[in-house]
Structures are given as C-alpha cells and as structure tokens.
Short mmCIF file of N, CA and C in Angstrom, two decimals:
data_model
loop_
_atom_site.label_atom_id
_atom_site.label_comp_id
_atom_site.label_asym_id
_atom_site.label_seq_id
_atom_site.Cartn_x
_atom_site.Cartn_y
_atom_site.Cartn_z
N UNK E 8 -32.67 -42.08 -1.66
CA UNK E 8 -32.96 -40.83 -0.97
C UNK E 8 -32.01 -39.74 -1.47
N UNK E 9 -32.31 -38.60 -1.68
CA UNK E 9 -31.87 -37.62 -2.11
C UNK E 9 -31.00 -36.75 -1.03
N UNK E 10 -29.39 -36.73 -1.54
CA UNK E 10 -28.69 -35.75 -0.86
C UNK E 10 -29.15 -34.74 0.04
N UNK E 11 -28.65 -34.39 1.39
CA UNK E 11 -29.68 -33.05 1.86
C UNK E 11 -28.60 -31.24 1.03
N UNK E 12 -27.67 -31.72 0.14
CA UNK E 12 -27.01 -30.78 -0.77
C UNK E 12 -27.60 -30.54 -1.60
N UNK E 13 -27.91 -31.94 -2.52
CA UNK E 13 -28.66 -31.75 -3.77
C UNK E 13 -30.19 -31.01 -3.38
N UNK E 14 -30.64 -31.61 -1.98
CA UNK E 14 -31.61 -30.73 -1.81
C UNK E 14 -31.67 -28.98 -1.24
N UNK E 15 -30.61 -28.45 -0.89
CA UNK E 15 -30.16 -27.10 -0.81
C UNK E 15 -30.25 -26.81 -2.26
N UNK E 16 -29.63 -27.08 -3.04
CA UNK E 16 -29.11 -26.87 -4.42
C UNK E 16 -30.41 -26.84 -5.50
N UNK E 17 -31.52 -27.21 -5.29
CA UNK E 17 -33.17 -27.68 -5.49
C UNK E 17 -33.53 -26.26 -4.84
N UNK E 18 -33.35 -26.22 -3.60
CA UNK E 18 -34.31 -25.11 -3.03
C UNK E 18 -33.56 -23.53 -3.68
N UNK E 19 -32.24 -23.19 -4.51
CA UNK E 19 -31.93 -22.51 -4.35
C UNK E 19 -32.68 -21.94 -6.01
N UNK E 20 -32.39 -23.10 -6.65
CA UNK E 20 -32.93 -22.64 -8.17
C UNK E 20 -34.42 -22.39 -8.16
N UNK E 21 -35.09 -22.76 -6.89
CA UNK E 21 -36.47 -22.63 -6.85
C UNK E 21 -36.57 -20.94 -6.45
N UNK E 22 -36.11 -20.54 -5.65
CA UNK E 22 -36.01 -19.36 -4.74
C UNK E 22 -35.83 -18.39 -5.79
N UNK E 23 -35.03 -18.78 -6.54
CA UNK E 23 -34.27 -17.98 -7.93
C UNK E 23 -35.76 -17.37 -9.06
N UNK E 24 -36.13 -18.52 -9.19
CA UNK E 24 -37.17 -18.93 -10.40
C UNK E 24 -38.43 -17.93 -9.50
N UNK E 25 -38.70 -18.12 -8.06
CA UNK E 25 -39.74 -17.40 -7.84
C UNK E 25 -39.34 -15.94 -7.46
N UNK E 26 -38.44 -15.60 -7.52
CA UNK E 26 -38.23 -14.24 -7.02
C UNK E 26 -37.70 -13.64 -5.79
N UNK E 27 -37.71 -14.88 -4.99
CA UNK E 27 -37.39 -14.44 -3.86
C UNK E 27 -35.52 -14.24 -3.33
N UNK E 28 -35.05 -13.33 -3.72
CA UNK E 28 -33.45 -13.09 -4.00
C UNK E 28 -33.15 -13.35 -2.17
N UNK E 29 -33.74 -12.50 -1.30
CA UNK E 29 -33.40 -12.73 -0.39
C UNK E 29 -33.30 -13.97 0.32
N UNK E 30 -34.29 -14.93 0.17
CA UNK E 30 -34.29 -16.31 0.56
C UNK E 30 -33.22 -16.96 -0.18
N UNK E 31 -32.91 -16.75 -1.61
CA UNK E 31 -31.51 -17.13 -1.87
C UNK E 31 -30.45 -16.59 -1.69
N UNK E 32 -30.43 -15.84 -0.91
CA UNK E 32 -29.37 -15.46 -0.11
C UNK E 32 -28.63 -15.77 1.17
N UNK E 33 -30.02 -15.95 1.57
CA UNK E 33 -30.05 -16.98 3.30
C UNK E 33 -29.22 -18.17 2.88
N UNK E 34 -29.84 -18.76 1.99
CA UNK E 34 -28.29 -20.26 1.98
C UNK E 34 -27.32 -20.19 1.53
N UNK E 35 -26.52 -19.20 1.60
CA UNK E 35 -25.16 -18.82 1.68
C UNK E 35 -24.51 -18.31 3.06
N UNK E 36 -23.58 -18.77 2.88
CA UNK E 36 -22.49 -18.16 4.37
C UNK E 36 -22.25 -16.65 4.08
N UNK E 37 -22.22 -16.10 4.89
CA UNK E 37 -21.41 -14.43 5.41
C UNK E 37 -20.52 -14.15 4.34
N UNK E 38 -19.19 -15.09 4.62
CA UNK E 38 -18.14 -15.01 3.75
C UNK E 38 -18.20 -15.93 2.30
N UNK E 39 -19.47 -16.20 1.89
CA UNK E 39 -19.57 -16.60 0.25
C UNK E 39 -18.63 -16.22 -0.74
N UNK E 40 -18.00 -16.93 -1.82
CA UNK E 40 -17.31 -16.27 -2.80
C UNK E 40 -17.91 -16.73 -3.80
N UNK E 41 -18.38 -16.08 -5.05
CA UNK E 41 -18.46 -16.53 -5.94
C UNK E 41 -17.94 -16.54 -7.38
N UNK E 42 -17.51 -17.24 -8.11
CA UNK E 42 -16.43 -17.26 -9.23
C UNK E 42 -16.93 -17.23 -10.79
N UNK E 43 -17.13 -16.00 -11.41
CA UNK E 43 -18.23 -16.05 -12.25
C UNK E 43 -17.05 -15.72 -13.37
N UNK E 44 -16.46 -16.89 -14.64
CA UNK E 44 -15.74 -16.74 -15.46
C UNK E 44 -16.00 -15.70 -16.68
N UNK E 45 -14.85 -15.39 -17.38
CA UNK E 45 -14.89 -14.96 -18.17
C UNK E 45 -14.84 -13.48 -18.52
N UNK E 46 -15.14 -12.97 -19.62
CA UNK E 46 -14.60 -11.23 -19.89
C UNK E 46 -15.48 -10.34 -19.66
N UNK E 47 -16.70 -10.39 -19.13
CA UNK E 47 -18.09 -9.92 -19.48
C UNK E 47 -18.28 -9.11 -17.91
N UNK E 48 -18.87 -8.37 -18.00
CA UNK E 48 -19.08 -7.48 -16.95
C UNK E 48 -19.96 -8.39 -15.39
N UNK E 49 -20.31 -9.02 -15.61
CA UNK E 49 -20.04 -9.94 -14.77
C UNK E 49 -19.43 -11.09 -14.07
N UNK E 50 -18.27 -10.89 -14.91
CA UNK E 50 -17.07 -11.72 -13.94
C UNK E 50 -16.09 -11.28 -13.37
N UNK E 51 -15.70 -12.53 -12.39
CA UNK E 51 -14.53 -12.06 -11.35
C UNK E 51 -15.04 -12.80 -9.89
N UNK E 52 -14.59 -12.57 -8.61
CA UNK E 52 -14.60 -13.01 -7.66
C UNK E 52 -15.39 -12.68 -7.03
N UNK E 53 -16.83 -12.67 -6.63
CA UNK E 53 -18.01 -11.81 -5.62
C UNK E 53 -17.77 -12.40 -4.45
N UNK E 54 -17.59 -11.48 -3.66
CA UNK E 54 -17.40 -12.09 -2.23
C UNK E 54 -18.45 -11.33 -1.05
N UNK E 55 -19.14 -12.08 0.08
CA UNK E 55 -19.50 -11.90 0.60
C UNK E 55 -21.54 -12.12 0.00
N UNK E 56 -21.84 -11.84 0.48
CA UNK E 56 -23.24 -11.74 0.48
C UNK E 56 -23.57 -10.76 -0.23
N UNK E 57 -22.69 -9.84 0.20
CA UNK E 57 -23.28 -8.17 -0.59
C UNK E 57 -22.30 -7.97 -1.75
N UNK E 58 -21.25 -9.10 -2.12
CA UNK E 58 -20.67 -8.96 -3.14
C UNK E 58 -20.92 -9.96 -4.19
N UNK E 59 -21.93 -11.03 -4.21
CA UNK E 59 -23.35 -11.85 -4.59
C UNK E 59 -24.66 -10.54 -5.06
N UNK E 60 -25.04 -9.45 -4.26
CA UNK E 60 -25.58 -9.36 -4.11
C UNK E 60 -25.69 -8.48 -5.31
N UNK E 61 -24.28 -7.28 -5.04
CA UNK E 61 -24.08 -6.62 -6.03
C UNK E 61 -24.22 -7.20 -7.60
N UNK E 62 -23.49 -8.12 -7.63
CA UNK E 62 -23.13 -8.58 -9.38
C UNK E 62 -25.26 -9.44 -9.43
N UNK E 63 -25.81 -9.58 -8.72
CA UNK E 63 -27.00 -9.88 -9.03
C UNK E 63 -28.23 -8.70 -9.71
N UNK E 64 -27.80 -7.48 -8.94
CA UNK E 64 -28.74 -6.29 -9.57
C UNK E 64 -27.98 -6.00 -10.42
N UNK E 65 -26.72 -5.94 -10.32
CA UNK E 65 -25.85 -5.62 -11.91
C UNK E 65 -26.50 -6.46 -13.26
N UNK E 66 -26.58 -7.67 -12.66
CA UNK E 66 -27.52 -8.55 -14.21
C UNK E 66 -28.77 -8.05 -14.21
N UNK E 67 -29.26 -7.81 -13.10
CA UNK E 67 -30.68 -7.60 -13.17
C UNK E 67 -30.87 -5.83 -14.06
N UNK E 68 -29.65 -4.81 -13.80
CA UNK E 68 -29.79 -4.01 -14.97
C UNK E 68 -29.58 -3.92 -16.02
N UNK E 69 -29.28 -5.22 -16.43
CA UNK E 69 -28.39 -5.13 -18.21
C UNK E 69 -29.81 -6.54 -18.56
N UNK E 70 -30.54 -6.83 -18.11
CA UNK E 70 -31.53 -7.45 -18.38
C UNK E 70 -32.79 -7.44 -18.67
N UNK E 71 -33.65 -7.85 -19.42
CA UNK E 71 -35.07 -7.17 -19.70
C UNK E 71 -35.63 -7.85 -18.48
N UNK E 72 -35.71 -8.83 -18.06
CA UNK E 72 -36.60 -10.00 -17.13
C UNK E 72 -35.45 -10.59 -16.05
N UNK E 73 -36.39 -11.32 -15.47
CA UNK E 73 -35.31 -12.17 -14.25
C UNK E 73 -34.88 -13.67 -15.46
N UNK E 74 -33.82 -13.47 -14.55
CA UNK E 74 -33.05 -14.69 -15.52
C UNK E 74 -34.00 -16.16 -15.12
N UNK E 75 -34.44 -17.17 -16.23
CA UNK E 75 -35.29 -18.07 -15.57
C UNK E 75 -33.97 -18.97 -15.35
N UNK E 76 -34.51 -20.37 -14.69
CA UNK E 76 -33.53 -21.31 -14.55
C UNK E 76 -34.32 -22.98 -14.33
N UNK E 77 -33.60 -23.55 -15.66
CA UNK E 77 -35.23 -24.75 -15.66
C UNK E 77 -34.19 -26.22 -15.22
N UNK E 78 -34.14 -26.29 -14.21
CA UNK E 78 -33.64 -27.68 -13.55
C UNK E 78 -33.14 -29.43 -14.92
N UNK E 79 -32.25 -29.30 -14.45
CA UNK E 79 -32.55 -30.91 -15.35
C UNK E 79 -31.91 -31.91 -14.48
N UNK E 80 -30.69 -31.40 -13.50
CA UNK E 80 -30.54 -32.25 -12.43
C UNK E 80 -29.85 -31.67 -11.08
N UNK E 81 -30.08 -31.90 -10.08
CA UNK E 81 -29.18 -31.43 -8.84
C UNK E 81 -28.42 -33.12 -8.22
N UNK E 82 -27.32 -32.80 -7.56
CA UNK E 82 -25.96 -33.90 -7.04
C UNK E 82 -26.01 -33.26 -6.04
N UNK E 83 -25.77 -34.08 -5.11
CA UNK E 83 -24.91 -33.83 -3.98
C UNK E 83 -24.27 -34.85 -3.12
N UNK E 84 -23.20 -34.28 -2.40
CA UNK E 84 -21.98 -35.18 -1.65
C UNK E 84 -21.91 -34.35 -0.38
N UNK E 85 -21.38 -35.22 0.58
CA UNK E 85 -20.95 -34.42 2.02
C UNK E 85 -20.58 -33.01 1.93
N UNK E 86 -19.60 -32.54 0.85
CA UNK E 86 -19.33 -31.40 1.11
C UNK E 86 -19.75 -30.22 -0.42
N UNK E 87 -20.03 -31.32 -1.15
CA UNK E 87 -20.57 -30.17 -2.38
C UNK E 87 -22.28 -30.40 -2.93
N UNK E 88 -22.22 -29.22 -3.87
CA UNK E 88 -24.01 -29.35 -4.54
C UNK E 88 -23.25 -29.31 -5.99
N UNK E 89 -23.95 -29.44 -6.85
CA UNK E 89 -24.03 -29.15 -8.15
C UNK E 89 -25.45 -29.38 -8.75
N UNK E 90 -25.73 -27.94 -9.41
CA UNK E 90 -26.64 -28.13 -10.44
C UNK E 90 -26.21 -27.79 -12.10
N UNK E 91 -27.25 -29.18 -12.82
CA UNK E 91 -27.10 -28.83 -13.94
C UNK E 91 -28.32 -28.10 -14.49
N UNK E 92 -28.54 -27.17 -15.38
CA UNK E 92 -30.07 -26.35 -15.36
C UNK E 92 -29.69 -25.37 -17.20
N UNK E 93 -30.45 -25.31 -17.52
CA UNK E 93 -30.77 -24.81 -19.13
C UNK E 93 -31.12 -23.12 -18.19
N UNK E 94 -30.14 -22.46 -18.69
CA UNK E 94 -30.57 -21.05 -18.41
C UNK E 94 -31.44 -19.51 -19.31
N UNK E 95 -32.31 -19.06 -19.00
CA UNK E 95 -32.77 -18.38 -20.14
C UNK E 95 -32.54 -16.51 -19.47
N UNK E 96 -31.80 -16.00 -20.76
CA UNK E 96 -31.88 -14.95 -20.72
C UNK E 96 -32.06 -13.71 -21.54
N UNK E 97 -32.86 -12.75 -21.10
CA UNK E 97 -33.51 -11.65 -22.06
C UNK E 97 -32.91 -10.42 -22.16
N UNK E 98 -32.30 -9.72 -23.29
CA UNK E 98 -31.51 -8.47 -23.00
C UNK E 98 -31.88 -7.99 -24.52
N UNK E 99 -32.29 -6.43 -24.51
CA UNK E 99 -32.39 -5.58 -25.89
C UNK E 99 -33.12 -6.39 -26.84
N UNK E 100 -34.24 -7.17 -26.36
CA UNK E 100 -34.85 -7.85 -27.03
C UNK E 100 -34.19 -8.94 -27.52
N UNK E 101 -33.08 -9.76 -27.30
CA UNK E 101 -32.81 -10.73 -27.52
C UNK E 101 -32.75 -11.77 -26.78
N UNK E 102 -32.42 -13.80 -26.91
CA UNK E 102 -32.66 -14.19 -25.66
C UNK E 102 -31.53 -15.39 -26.16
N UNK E 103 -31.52 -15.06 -25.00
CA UNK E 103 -30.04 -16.37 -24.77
C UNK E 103 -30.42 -17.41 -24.12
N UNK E 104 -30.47 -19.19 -24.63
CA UNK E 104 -30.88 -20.00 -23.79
C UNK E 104 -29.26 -20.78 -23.87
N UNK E 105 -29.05 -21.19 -22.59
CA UNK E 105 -27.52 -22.00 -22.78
C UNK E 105 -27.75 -23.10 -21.39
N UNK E 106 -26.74 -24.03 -21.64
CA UNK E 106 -26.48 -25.11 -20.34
C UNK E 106 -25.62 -24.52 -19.67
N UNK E 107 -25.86 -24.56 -18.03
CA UNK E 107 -25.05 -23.71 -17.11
C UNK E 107 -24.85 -25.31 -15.87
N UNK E 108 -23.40 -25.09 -15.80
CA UNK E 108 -23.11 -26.05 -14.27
C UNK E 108 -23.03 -25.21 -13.36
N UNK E 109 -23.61 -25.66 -12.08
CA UNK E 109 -23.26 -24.48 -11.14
C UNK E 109 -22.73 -25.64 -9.62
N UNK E 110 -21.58 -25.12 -9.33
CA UNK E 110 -21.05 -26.36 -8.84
C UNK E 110 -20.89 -24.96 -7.36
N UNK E 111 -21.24 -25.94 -6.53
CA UNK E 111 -20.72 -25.36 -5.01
C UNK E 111 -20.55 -26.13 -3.25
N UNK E 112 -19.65 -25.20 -2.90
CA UNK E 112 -18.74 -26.15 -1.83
C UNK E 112 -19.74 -25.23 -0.57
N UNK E 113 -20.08 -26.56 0.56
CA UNK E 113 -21.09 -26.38 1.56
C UNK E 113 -20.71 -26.72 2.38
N UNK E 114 -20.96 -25.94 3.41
CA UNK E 114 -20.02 -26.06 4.81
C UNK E 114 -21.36 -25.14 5.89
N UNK E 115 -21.42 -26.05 6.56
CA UNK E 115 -22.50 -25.96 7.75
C UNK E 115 -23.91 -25.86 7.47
N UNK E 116 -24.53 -26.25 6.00
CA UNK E 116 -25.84 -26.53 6.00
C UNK E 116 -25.63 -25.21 4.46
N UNK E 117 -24.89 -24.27 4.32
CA UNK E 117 -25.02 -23.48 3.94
C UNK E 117 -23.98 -23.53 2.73
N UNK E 118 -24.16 -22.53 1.11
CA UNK E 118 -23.01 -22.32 0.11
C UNK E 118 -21.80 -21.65 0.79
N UNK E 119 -21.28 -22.01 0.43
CA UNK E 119 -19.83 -21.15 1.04
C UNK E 119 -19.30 -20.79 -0.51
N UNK E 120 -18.93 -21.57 -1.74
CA UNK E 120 -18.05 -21.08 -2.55
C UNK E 120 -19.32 -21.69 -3.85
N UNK E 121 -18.89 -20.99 -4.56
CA UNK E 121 -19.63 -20.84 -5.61
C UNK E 121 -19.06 -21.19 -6.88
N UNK E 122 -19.00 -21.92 -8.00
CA UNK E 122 -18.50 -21.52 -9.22
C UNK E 122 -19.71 -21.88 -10.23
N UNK E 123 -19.59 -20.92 -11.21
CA UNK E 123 -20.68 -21.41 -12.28
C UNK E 123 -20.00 -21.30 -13.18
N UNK E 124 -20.45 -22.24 -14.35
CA UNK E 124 -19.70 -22.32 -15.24
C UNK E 124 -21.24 -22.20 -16.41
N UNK E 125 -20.67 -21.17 -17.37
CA UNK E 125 -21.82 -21.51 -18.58
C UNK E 125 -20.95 -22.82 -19.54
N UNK E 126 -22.40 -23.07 -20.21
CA UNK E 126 -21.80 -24.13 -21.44
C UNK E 126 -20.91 -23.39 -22.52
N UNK E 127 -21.62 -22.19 -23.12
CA UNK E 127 -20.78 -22.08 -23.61
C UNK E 127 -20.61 -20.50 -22.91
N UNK E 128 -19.13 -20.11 -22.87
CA UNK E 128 -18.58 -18.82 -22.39
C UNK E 128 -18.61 -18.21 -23.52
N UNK E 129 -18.34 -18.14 -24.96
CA UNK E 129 -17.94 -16.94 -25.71
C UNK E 129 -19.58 -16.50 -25.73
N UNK E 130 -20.49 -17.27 -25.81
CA UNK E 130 -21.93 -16.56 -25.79
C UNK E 130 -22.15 -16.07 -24.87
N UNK E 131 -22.23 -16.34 -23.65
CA UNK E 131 -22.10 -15.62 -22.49
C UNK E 131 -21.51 -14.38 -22.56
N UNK E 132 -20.18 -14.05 -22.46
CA UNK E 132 -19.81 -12.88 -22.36
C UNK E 132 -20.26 -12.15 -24.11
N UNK E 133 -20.71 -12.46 -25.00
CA UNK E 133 -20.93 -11.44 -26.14
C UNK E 133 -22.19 -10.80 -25.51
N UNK E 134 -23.20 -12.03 -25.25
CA UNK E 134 -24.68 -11.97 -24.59
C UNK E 134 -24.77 -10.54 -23.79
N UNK E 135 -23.59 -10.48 -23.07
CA UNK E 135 -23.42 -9.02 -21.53
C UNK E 135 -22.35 -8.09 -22.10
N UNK E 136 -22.05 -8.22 -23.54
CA UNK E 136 -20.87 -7.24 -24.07
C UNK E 136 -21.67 -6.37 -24.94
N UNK E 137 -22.99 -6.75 -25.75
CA UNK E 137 -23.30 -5.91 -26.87
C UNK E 137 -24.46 -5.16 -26.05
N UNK E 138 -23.98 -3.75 -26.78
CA UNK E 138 -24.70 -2.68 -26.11
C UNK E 138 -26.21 -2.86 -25.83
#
C-alpha cells in the first residue's frame, strides 16, 4: 500500500501538470518554506504561500509554457514526501529537460518545507540566466 505522503506528493505533480496552481497550493501549510538552490533568479528561501507563489509567476514569466513534470517515482515516510520526476522546460525557444528531486517535510496532512534539488544545477541556473 502506498504511503498517504507519497500519495500527497502524486497529487501535487498532478495539480502542477494540469494547471491548477491553486489546488497546489492548498497542500501546503500557511508558513511553507521553500529552498530553491543555486545562482539563478529563482533561488533562495520562498516563504509562505505567497512567497511560493511569487517565485512561481516569476518562472512562469521567464518561460514560454508551464513547466511539465513527468513522474518516475513518489516515497513517502511519516514525516516526509519525495518525488523523483524528469522536468521539462521552455524559454526563448529553447528546452531544458533535466532530473529534479523534490524532497519535502509534512506536518499535518500538509508540505510544510520544501527543497528541490535539480540534477544538474549549472544547467539550471544558465537555463534562467541567458537573456
């Protein structure tokens, strides 16, 4: 039987993939943080819901499309989720496909802390650095 984390962590990349930002928003806590590495205009510490929310239309303007996100496995334990998922992204006509971990700590049914990690970071941040 499948984690009820790993199954949060399932419903979130689904929510993602269909569009619905607000429903992935709902499974996060109030005080969410999220920890998005590296040099690129989207990293640093997002906190809160509306500080998730922000760095989300921020990608969504440096982007041609919604970022897809194609599952290959979700984990879960009493207190964490992790997904592993092949990420695709479109910018100035170019497209970036990379392996992304996205590991997060759950507390009352809901994300509380966030970290994602890309596979590889120097593509990542060039990917959100060139004009």
């Amino acid at each position: 039987m499948e984690h009820p984390n790993a199954q949060l962590m399932r419903k979130a990349g689904e929510l993602l993939n269909a569009g619905d930002f607000q429903g992935f928003l709902d499974l996060h806590t109030d005080d969410v943080v999220m920890h998005v590495p590296g040099s690129g205009p989207l990293s640093g510490d997002h906190r809160g819901r509306d500080g998730m929310a922000a760095v989300f239309q921020k990608e969504m303007a440096l982007l041609d499309a919604p970022p897809q996100f194609e599952p290959h496995d979700d984990l879960g334990s009493d207190q964490h989720a992790v997904s592993l998922v092949v990420q695709r992204l479109q910018r100035g006509g170019g497209t970036l496909e990379l392996r992304q971990t996205i590991i997060a700590h759950v507390r009352d049914g809901k994300f509380s802390e966030v970290w994602v990690q890309p596979g590889d970071q120097a593509a990542f941040d060039d990917f959100f650095a060139t004009p």
